[in-house]
CSV table of C-alpha atoms in Angstrom, one decimal:
chain,number,residue,atom,x,y,z
A,1,MET,CA,-82.7,-176.3,-5.9
A,2,LYS,CA,-86.1,-176.0,-4.4
A,3,HIS,CA,-85.3,-176.4,-0.8
A,4,LEU,CA,-82.4,-173.6,-1.5
A,5,LEU,CA,-85.2,-171.4,-2.9
A,6,ARG,CA,-87.4,-172.0,0.1
A,7,SER,CA,-84.4,-170.8,2.3
A,8,VAL,CA,-83.9,-167.7,0.8
A,9,MET,CA,-87.3,-166.5,0.0
A,10,PRO,CA,-89.3,-164.5,2.7
A,11,SER,CA,-91.7,-166.4,4.8
A,12,PRO,CA,-95.4,-165.2,4.2
A,13,ARG,CA,-96.1,-165.1,7.9
A,14,HIS,CA,-93.1,-163.2,9.1
A,15,PRO,CA,-91.3,-160.0,7.8
A,16,PRO,CA,-88.1,-161.1,5.8
A,17,SER,CA,-84.7,-160.6,7.9
A,18,VAL,CA,-81.6,-158.7,6.4
A,19,GLN,CA,-79.9,-161.9,6.3
A,20,ARG,CA,-82.6,-163.6,4.2
A,21,GLU,CA,-82.6,-160.6,1.6
A,22,ILE,CA,-78.9,-160.6,1.4
A,23,SER,CA,-78.9,-164.4,0.8
A,24,HIS,CA,-81.6,-164.0,-1.9
A,25,CYS,CA,-79.6,-161.3,-3.7
A,26,TYR,CA,-76.5,-163.6,-3.3
A,27,LEU,CA,-78.3,-166.3,-5.0
A,28,MET,CA,-79.3,-164.1,-7.9
A,29,LEU,CA,-75.8,-162.8,-8.3
A,30,LEU,CA,-74.5,-166.4,-8.4
A,31,THR,CA,-76.8,-166.9,-11.1
A,32,LEU,CA,-75.9,-164.0,-12.9
A,33,ILE,CA,-72.2,-165.0,-12.7
A,34,VAL,CA,-73.0,-168.4,-14.4
A,35,LEU,CA,-75.0,-166.7,-16.9
A,36,LEU,CA,-71.9,-164.5,-17.6
A,37,LEU,CA,-69.7,-167.3,-18.0
A,38,LEU,CA,-72.0,-169.1,-20.4
A,39,LEU,CA,-72.1,-165.7,-22.5
A,40,ALA,CA,-68.3,-165.9,-22.6
A,41,VAL,CA,-68.2,-169.4,-23.8
A,42,PRO,CA,-67.0,-169.4,-27.5
A,43,SER,CA,-69.3,-172.6,-28.2
A,44,LEU,CA,-72.2,-170.3,-28.3
A,45,PRO,CA,-72.2,-169.2,-31.9
A,46,HIS,CA,-75.7,-167.9,-32.5
A,47,LEU,CA,-76.3,-164.0,-31.8
A,48,ALA,CA,-79.8,-164.9,-30.6
A,49,GLN,CA,-78.6,-166.9,-27.7
A,50,ARG,CA,-76.2,-164.1,-26.8
A,51,VAL,CA,-78.7,-161.4,-26.9
A,52,CYS,CA,-81.1,-163.6,-24.7
A,53,LEU,CA,-78.4,-163.9,-22.2
A,54,THR,CA,-77.8,-160.4,-22.1
A,55,LEU,CA,-81.2,-159.5,-21.6
A,56,LEU,CA,-81.7,-162.1,-18.9
A,57,THR,CA,-78.4,-160.6,-17.2
A,58,LEU,CA,-79.9,-157.0,-17.3
A,59,VAL,CA,-83.3,-158.3,-15.8
A,60,ILE,CA,-81.4,-160.2,-12.9
A,61,LEU,CA,-79.2,-156.7,-12.2
A,62,ILE,CA,-82.4,-154.7,-12.2
A,63,ARG,CA,-84.0,-157.3,-9.7
A,64,ILE,CA,-81.2,-157.2,-7.3
A,65,GLY,CA,-81.1,-153.5,-7.6
A,66,ARG,CA,-84.9,-153.2,-6.7
A,67,THR,CA,-84.5,-155.7,-3.9
A,68,LEU,CA,-82.0,-153.9,-2.1
A,69,HIS,CA,-83.7,-150.6,-2.6
A,70,THR,CA,-87.0,-151.8,-1.4
A,71,THR,CA,-85.9,-154.1,1.5
A,72,LEU,CA,-82.6,-152.2,2.7
A,73,PHE,CA,-82.0,-148.7,1.3
A,74,ARG,CA,-85.6,-147.3,1.4
A,75,PRO,CA,-86.5,-148.5,5.0
A,76,PHE,CA,-83.1,-147.1,6.3
A,77,ASN,CA,-83.6,-143.8,4.8
A,78,GLN,CA,-86.9,-143.4,6.0
A,79,LEU,CA,-85.7,-144.3,9.6
A,80,GLU,CA,-82.9,-141.9,9.3
A,81,GLU,CA,-85.4,-138.9,8.4
A,82,GLN,CA,-87.7,-140.0,11.4
A,83,LEU,CA,-84.6,-140.1,13.9
A,84,THR,CA,-83.5,-136.8,12.6
A,85,GLN,CA,-86.9,-135.4,13.4
A,86,MET,CA,-86.5,-136.8,17.0
A,87,SER,CA,-83.0,-135.2,17.3
A,88,ASN,CA,-84.9,-131.8,16.6
A,89,GLY,CA,-87.2,-132.4,19.5
A,90,HIS,CA,-90.2,-133.9,17.8
A,91,PHE,CA,-90.8,-137.1,19.8
A,92,THR,CA,-93.6,-138.5,17.4
A,93,PRO,CA,-93.9,-142.2,17.4
A,94,LEU,CA,-92.0,-143.9,14.4
A,95,LYS,CA,-93.9,-145.5,11.5
A,96,GLU,CA,-93.9,-149.3,11.9
A,97,ALA,CA,-91.5,-150.8,9.3
A,98,ALA,CA,-92.7,-154.1,8.2
A,99,ALA,CA,-90.1,-154.7,5.4
A,100,LEU,CA,-87.5,-156.1,7.6
A,101,ARG,CA,-87.8,-158.0,10.9
A,102,GLU,CA,-84.7,-156.3,12.3
A,103,LEU,CA,-86.2,-152.9,11.5
A,104,ALA,CA,-89.5,-153.8,12.8
A,105,THR,CA,-88.0,-154.9,16.1
A,106,LEU,CA,-85.9,-151.6,16.1
A,107,THR,CA,-88.9,-149.4,15.4
A,108,SER,CA,-91.0,-151.1,18.2
A,109,ALA,CA,-87.9,-150.6,20.7
A,110,VAL,CA,-87.5,-146.9,19.8
A,111,ASN,CA,-91.1,-146.2,20.2
A,112,ARG,CA,-91.3,-147.6,23.8
A,113,ILE,CA,-88.2,-145.5,24.5
A,114,ILE,CA,-90.1,-142.5,23.1
A,115,HIS,CA,-93.2,-143.4,25.2
A,116,GLU,CA,-90.9,-143.6,28.3
A,117,LEU,CA,-89.3,-140.3,27.5
A,118,GLU,CA,-92.7,-138.5,27.1
A,119,GLN,CA,-94.1,-139.9,30.4
A,120,ARG,CA,-90.9,-138.7,32.4
A,121,GLN,CA,-90.9,-135.3,30.6
A,122,ARG,CA,-94.7,-134.9,31.6
A,123,LEU,CA,-93.7,-135.9,35.1
A,124,ILE,CA,-90.8,-133.4,35.5
A,125,MET,CA,-93.1,-130.6,34.0
A,126,GLN,CA,-95.8,-131.3,36.5
A,127,THR,CA,-93.2,-131.6,39.3
A,128,GLU,CA,-91.8,-128.3,38.5
A,129,LYS,CA,-95.5,-126.8,38.1
A,130,LEU,CA,-96.3,-127.9,41.5
A,131,ALA,CA,-92.9,-126.2,43.0
A,132,SER,CA,-94.3,-123.1,41.3
A,133,ILE,CA,-97.5,-123.3,43.0
A,134,GLY,CA,-95.6,-123.3,46.3
A,135,VAL,CA,-93.7,-120.1,45.4
A,136,LEU,CA,-97.1,-118.5,44.4
A,137,ALA,CA,-99.2,-119.6,47.1
A,138,ALA,CA,-98.2,-116.6,49.1
A,139,GLY,CA,-99.2,-114.1,46.4
A,140,VAL,CA,-102.5,-116.0,46.1
A,141,ALA,CA,-103.1,-115.7,49.8
A,142,HIS,CA,-102.4,-112.0,49.6
A,143,GLU,CA,-104.7,-111.5,46.6
A,144,LEU,CA,-107.5,-113.5,48.3
A,145,ASN,CA,-107.2,-111.3,51.4
A,146,ASN,CA,-108.7,-108.2,49.7
A,147,PRO,CA,-111.9,-109.7,48.3
A,148,LEU,CA,-112.3,-111.5,51.7
A,149,SER,CA,-111.6,-108.1,53.7
A,150,ASN,CA,-114.3,-106.3,51.5
A,151,ILE,CA,-116.7,-108.9,51.8
A,152,SER,CA,-116.3,-109.1,55.7
A,153,ILE,CA,-116.6,-105.2,55.7
A,154,ALA,CA,-120.0,-105.3,53.5
A,155,ASN,CA,-121.2,-107.9,55.7
A,156,GLN,CA,-120.6,-106.0,58.8
A,157,LEU,CA,-122.2,-103.1,57.5
A,158,LEU,CA,-125.3,-105.0,56.4
A,159,GLN,CA,-125.6,-106.4,59.8
A,160,GLU,CA,-125.3,-103.0,61.5
A,161,GLU,CA,-127.6,-101.0,59.2
A,162,LEU,CA,-130.0,-103.8,57.9
A,163,THR,CA,-133.2,-102.0,59.6
A,164,GLU,CA,-132.3,-98.6,59.0
A,165,ALA,CA,-130.4,-98.3,55.5
A,166,GLU,CA,-132.4,-97.5,52.6
A,167,PRO,CA,-133.0,-100.4,50.0
A,168,GLU,CA,-130.7,-99.0,47.3
A,169,GLN,CA,-127.7,-98.9,49.8
A,170,LEU,CA,-128.5,-102.6,50.9
A,171,GLN,CA,-128.4,-103.5,47.3
A,172,THR,CA,-125.0,-101.9,46.9
A,173,TRP,CA,-123.5,-103.8,49.6
A,174,LEU,CA,-125.1,-107.2,48.4
A,175,ALA,CA,-123.6,-106.4,44.9
A,176,GLN,CA,-120.3,-105.7,46.5
A,177,ILE,CA,-120.4,-109.0,48.3
A,178,ALA,CA,-121.2,-110.9,45.1
A,179,ALA,CA,-118.5,-109.1,43.0
A,180,GLU,CA,-115.9,-109.7,45.7
A,181,SER,CA,-116.9,-113.3,45.9
A,182,ASP,CA,-116.6,-113.7,42.1
A,183,ARG,CA,-113.2,-112.3,42.2
A,184,GLY,CA,-112.1,-114.5,45.0
A,185,ARG,CA,-113.6,-117.5,43.0
A,186,ASN,CA,-111.6,-116.4,39.8
A,187,ILE,CA,-108.3,-116.2,41.6
A,188,VAL,CA,-108.8,-119.9,43.1
A,189,ARG,CA,-109.9,-121.1,39.6
A,190,THR,CA,-106.8,-119.6,38.0
A,191,LEU,CA,-104.6,-121.5,40.5
A,192,LEU,CA,-106.6,-124.5,40.1
A,193,ASP,CA,-106.5,-124.5,36.4
A,194,PHE,CA,-102.7,-123.8,36.4
A,195,GLY,CA,-101.8,-126.7,38.8
A,196,SER,CA,-104.2,-129.3,37.1
A,197,GLN,CA,-102.8,-132.0,35.1
A,198,ARG,CA,-104.3,-132.6,31.5
A,199,HIS,CA,-103.2,-133.6,28.0
A,200,PHE,CA,-102.1,-131.0,25.4
A,201,GLN,CA,-105.2,-129.3,24.0
A,202,ARG,CA,-104.8,-126.3,21.7
A,203,GLN,CA,-107.6,-123.5,21.7
A,204,THR,CA,-107.7,-119.9,20.7
A,205,LEU,CA,-106.5,-117.6,23.5
A,206,ASN,CA,-106.6,-113.9,23.8
A,207,LEU,CA,-103.0,-113.2,24.9
A,208,LYS,CA,-103.7,-110.0,26.9
A,209,GLN,CA,-106.6,-111.6,28.8
A,210,LEU,CA,-104.5,-114.8,29.7
A,211,ILE,CA,-101.7,-112.4,31.1
A,212,GLU,CA,-104.2,-110.4,33.0
A,213,ARG,CA,-105.8,-113.5,34.6
A,214,LEU,CA,-102.3,-114.5,35.8
A,215,ARG,CA,-101.6,-111.1,37.8
A,216,PRO,CA,-103.2,-112.6,41.0
A,217,LEU,CA,-100.7,-115.3,40.8
A,218,ILE,CA,-97.5,-113.2,40.1
A,219,THR,CA,-98.5,-109.9,42.0
A,220,LYS,CA,-96.7,-110.8,45.2
A,221,THR,CA,-93.4,-112.2,43.6
A,222,LEU,CA,-93.3,-108.7,41.5
A,223,GLN,CA,-94.0,-106.8,44.8
A,224,ARG,CA,-91.1,-108.8,46.7
A,225,THR,CA,-88.5,-108.0,44.1
A,226,GLY,CA,-89.9,-104.4,43.2
A,227,THR,CA,-90.5,-105.3,39.5
A,228,GLU,CA,-92.9,-103.3,37.4
A,229,LEU,CA,-94.9,-105.4,34.8
A,230,VAL,CA,-95.7,-103.3,31.5
A,231,LEU,CA,-97.9,-104.9,28.9
A,232,ASN,CA,-97.6,-103.7,25.4
A,233,ILE,CA,-100.4,-106.2,23.7
A,234,PRO,CA,-102.9,-105.4,21.1
A,235,PRO,CA,-106.2,-106.1,23.0
A,236,HIS,CA,-107.5,-108.4,20.1
A,237,LEU,CA,-104.1,-110.4,19.4
A,238,GLU,CA,-104.9,-114.2,19.6
A,239,LEU,CA,-102.8,-117.4,19.3
A,240,SER,CA,-103.6,-121.1,19.1
A,241,ALA,CA,-102.0,-122.7,22.3
A,242,ASP,CA,-102.6,-124.8,25.3
A,243,ARG,CA,-103.9,-122.4,28.2
A,244,GLN,CA,-102.2,-124.3,30.8
A,245,ARG,CA,-98.8,-124.7,29.3
A,246,LEU,CA,-98.7,-121.0,28.0
A,247,GLN,CA,-99.3,-119.8,31.7
A,248,GLN,CA,-96.5,-122.0,32.9
A,249,LEU,CA,-94.3,-120.6,30.2
A,250,LEU,CA,-95.0,-117.1,31.1
A,251,ILE,CA,-95.0,-117.5,34.8
A,252,ASN,CA,-91.4,-119.1,34.4
A,253,LEU,CA,-90.0,-116.4,32.2
A,254,ILE,CA,-91.6,-113.5,34.8
A,255,GLN,CA,-90.0,-115.5,37.6
A,256,ASN,CA,-86.7,-115.5,36.1
A,257,ALA,CA,-86.8,-111.9,35.2
A,258,SER,CA,-87.8,-110.9,38.7
A,259,GLN,CA,-85.0,-113.2,40.4
A,260,ALA,CA,-82.6,-111.8,38.1
A,261,GLY,CA,-82.9,-108.2,39.8
A,262,SER,CA,-85.2,-106.6,37.1
A,263,GLN,CA,-86.9,-103.4,38.1
A,264,ARG,CA,-88.9,-103.1,34.9
A,265,LEU,CA,-90.3,-106.1,32.9
A,266,SER,CA,-92.2,-105.7,29.6
A,267,ILE,CA,-94.1,-108.2,27.7
A,268,SER,CA,-94.9,-107.2,24.1
A,269,ALA,CA,-96.4,-109.1,21.2
A,270,THR,CA,-97.3,-108.4,17.7
A,271,TYR,CA,-97.9,-109.7,14.3
A,272,SER,CA,-94.5,-110.0,12.5
A,273,ASP,CA,-93.8,-110.8,8.9
A,274,ARG,CA,-89.9,-110.8,9.2
A,275,PRO,CA,-88.8,-111.3,12.8
A,276,LEU,CA,-85.5,-109.5,13.8
A,277,LEU,CA,-84.0,-112.1,16.0
A,278,PRO,CA,-80.9,-110.7,17.8
A,279,ASN,CA,-77.4,-111.7,16.7
A,280,ASN,CA,-75.6,-114.1,18.9
A,281,ALA,CA,-79.0,-115.4,20.6
A,282,THR,CA,-79.4,-118.7,22.3
A,283,MET,CA,-82.0,-120.4,20.1
A,284,ALA,CA,-84.0,-123.5,20.6
A,285,GLY,CA,-87.1,-125.1,18.6
A,286,TYR,CA,-87.7,-124.8,14.9
A,287,LEU,CA,-90.3,-122.7,13.2
A,288,PRO,CA,-89.6,-123.5,9.3
A,289,SER,CA,-90.9,-120.3,7.9
A,290,ALA,CA,-88.8,-118.2,10.5
A,291,SER,CA,-85.6,-119.2,8.8
A,292,ASP,CA,-87.2,-118.5,5.4
A,293,ASP,CA,-88.4,-114.9,6.5
A,294,SER,CA,-91.8,-115.9,5.1
A,295,GLY,CA,-94.0,-115.2,8.1
A,296,PRO,CA,-96.4,-114.2,9.3
A,297,PHE,CA,-95.6,-115.0,13.0
A,298,ILE,CA,-96.9,-114.1,16.4
A,299,GLU,CA,-93.8,-112.5,18.0
A,300,ILE,CA,-93.9,-112.2,22.0
A,301,VAL,CA,-91.0,-110.4,23.5
A,302,VAL,CA,-90.2,-110.6,27.2
A,303,ASN,CA,-87.8,-108.0,28.2
A,304,ASP,CA,-86.4,-107.1,31.4
A,305,ASN,CA,-83.5,-104.7,32.7
A,306,GLY,CA,-81.7,-107.2,35.0
A,307,SER,CA,-78.2,-108.1,35.5
A,308,GLY,CA,-78.2,-110.3,32.2
A,309,ILE,CA,-76.7,-113.8,31.8
A,310,SER,CA,-72.8,-114.7,31.5
A,311,PRO,CA,-71.7,-115.6,28.0
A,312,GLN,CA,-70.2,-118.8,29.4
A,313,HIS,CA,-73.5,-119.9,30.6
A,314,GLN,CA,-75.7,-119.1,27.5
A,315,PRO,CA,-74.9,-122.3,25.7
A,316,GLN,CA,-76.3,-124.1,28.7
A,317,LEU,CA,-79.6,-122.2,29.1
A,318,PHE,CA,-81.8,-124.8,27.9
A,319,ASP,CA,-80.0,-127.9,29.7
A,320,PRO,CA,-82.1,-129.5,32.1
A,321,PHE,CA,-81.1,-129.1,35.8
A,322,PHE,CA,-78.7,-126.3,34.8
A,323,THR,CA,-78.7,-123.4,37.4
A,324,THR,CA,-76.4,-120.8,38.8
A,325,LYS,CA,-78.7,-120.6,42.0
A,326,PRO,CA,-78.1,-122.4,45.3
A,327,PRO,CA,-79.9,-125.8,45.3
A,328,SER,CA,-82.5,-124.5,47.6
A,329,GLU,CA,-83.5,-121.8,45.3
A,330,GLY,CA,-83.6,-123.2,41.8
A,331,SER,CA,-84.1,-126.6,40.1
A,332,GLY,CA,-82.6,-125.6,36.7
A,333,LEU,CA,-85.7,-126.7,35.0
A,334,GLY,CA,-87.4,-123.3,34.2
A,335,LEU,CA,-86.1,-122.5,30.8
A,336,TRP,CA,-85.9,-126.1,29.7
A,337,ILE,CA,-89.6,-126.6,30.4
A,338,VAL,CA,-90.1,-123.2,28.4
A,339,GLN,CA,-88.4,-124.4,25.3
A,340,GLU,CA,-90.1,-127.7,25.6
A,341,ILE,CA,-93.5,-125.8,25.6
A,342,VAL,CA,-92.4,-123.8,22.8
A,343,LYS,CA,-91.4,-127.0,20.8
A,344,GLU,CA,-94.9,-128.5,21.7
A,345,HIS,CA,-96.5,-125.4,19.8
A,346,ASP,CA,-94.2,-125.6,16.8
A,347,GLY,CA,-92.5,-122.4,17.6
A,348,MET,CA,-89.0,-120.9,18.4
A,349,ILE,CA,-87.3,-119.2,21.2
A,350,ALA,CA,-84.4,-116.9,21.2
A,351,ILE,CA,-82.6,-115.5,24.2
A,352,HIS,CA,-80.3,-112.6,24.0
A,353,SER,CA,-78.6,-111.4,27.0
A,354,PRO,CA,-75.4,-109.1,26.9
A,355,PRO,CA,-74.0,-109.0,30.4
A,356,GLY,CA,-75.3,-105.9,32.5
A,357,HIS,CA,-77.8,-105.1,29.8
A,358,GLY,CA,-80.8,-107.2,30.7
A,359,THR,CA,-82.3,-110.2,29.0
A,360,ALA,CA,-84.7,-110.3,26.0
A,361,VAL,CA,-86.7,-113.3,25.2
A,362,THR,CA,-88.2,-113.8,21.8
A,363,LEU,CA,-90.8,-116.2,21.2
A,364,LEU,CA,-92.4,-116.9,17.7
A,365,PHE,CA,-95.5,-118.8,17.2
A,366,PRO,CA,-97.4,-119.4,14.0
A,367,PRO,CA,-100.6,-117.7,13.7
A,368,PRO,CA,-104.0,-119.3,14.7
A,369,ARG,CA,-105.3,-119.6,11.2
A,370,ARG,CA,-102.2,-121.8,10.2
A,371,LEU,CA,-102.6,-124.1,13.4
A,372,ASP,CA,-106.4,-124.5,12.9
A,373,ASN,CA,-105.8,-125.9,9.3
A,374,GLU,CA,-103.5,-128.5,10.5
C-alpha cells in the first residue's frame, strides 16, 4: 500500500503530471467504492458506523472534486483565457503553470512561439519602414534643397557685401543662415527618427505638431499625386503614444490615400464620448470602452475622396501581404502594420469605404490620463 501511494502522490521536486493526478483520483475512487460496499453490507447494524462511513464518503468525494478543480480544470481555464487574449492580438507571455508538468511544458513552448512571432513582427515592420524611407527620400531631398539654396544665397551676399554692408544687414544674413541650417537639421532629424529602430516607448505627444513635423517627408508624395492635405486638429490635443510608431501609422495612411487618387486628404481629431463608427466598417483592434459607448476617446479620422475600396477586398484589408497593386508598387503590409500599431496602443481602427466615395479611416485611442495611470 505504501508503494502504491508513493507511485500516485506528486513528487516534491517536479510538478505532478496529468497521469499521476488521474491515478490519484482513481485510487480515491476505489477507496470510495470499497466504503460504499461496506456501507451496503447488512452486517453493520450500528447507525453510528453507517454515519461515519457516509461522512467519510462525502469527504473523499469533496477531495476528488477539489483535486480535479485545482490540478486540471482551473489551470486549463486560465490557459484558455490567455490563449483567447492572444487570438485578439495581445501577444503577452503566458503565466507559467506549475500545477502540471504537461501544462508547464505547453506554456513554455507557447511563450517561445510568442517571442519568435514578436521578433519577426518587428523585423517585418522595420523592413516596411525602410521601404517607406526609400519612397520618402526624394521628398526629403527636395525639402533640403530649399534651405540649402537659401544658405547659399545668404553666404554669397555676405561674401560680396562683407566690407560695404551695414552691420544690421550682416546680422540679418547670418540669422538667415542659422535659421535655414536649423530647418535642414530638423528635416534630417525627422527622417532619422522615423527610420531608427527602438523599443516601444509611450510619451505624451501633441498630435498637430507631430503631423507638421512630418510635412517635409510627405510633401513630395502629395505634390506628385496632386493631393491637398488639410488638418483640422485642436492645437492642444495630446495623446499618449510611441512617436516613431505613430509617425509610421500616419505616413502609411497618407501614402495609401495619395496612391488611391485622392485630390483632398483631411486629418481631423477630437475628444469623443460616443464615437459614431460607420456601419459595415472593417474593424481591427479592441478598445473595451468603445463597445460600451463609455468614452472618452481620442478620435482621429483620415478622410480622402479617392476611388474607394471594392467590397470584395474589404474583408482582407488587414491581411498581411494583401494588395491589389503590382508587385513592384506595393508589399501589402501598409494596413497590416497600421492595425498592429493601433493594437499596440490599445486602440481600435475602422475603415469605411463605399466604392467611388472615398475612404474614411477612424482611429480610436484612450486619452493620455487613462494610459498614464496604467
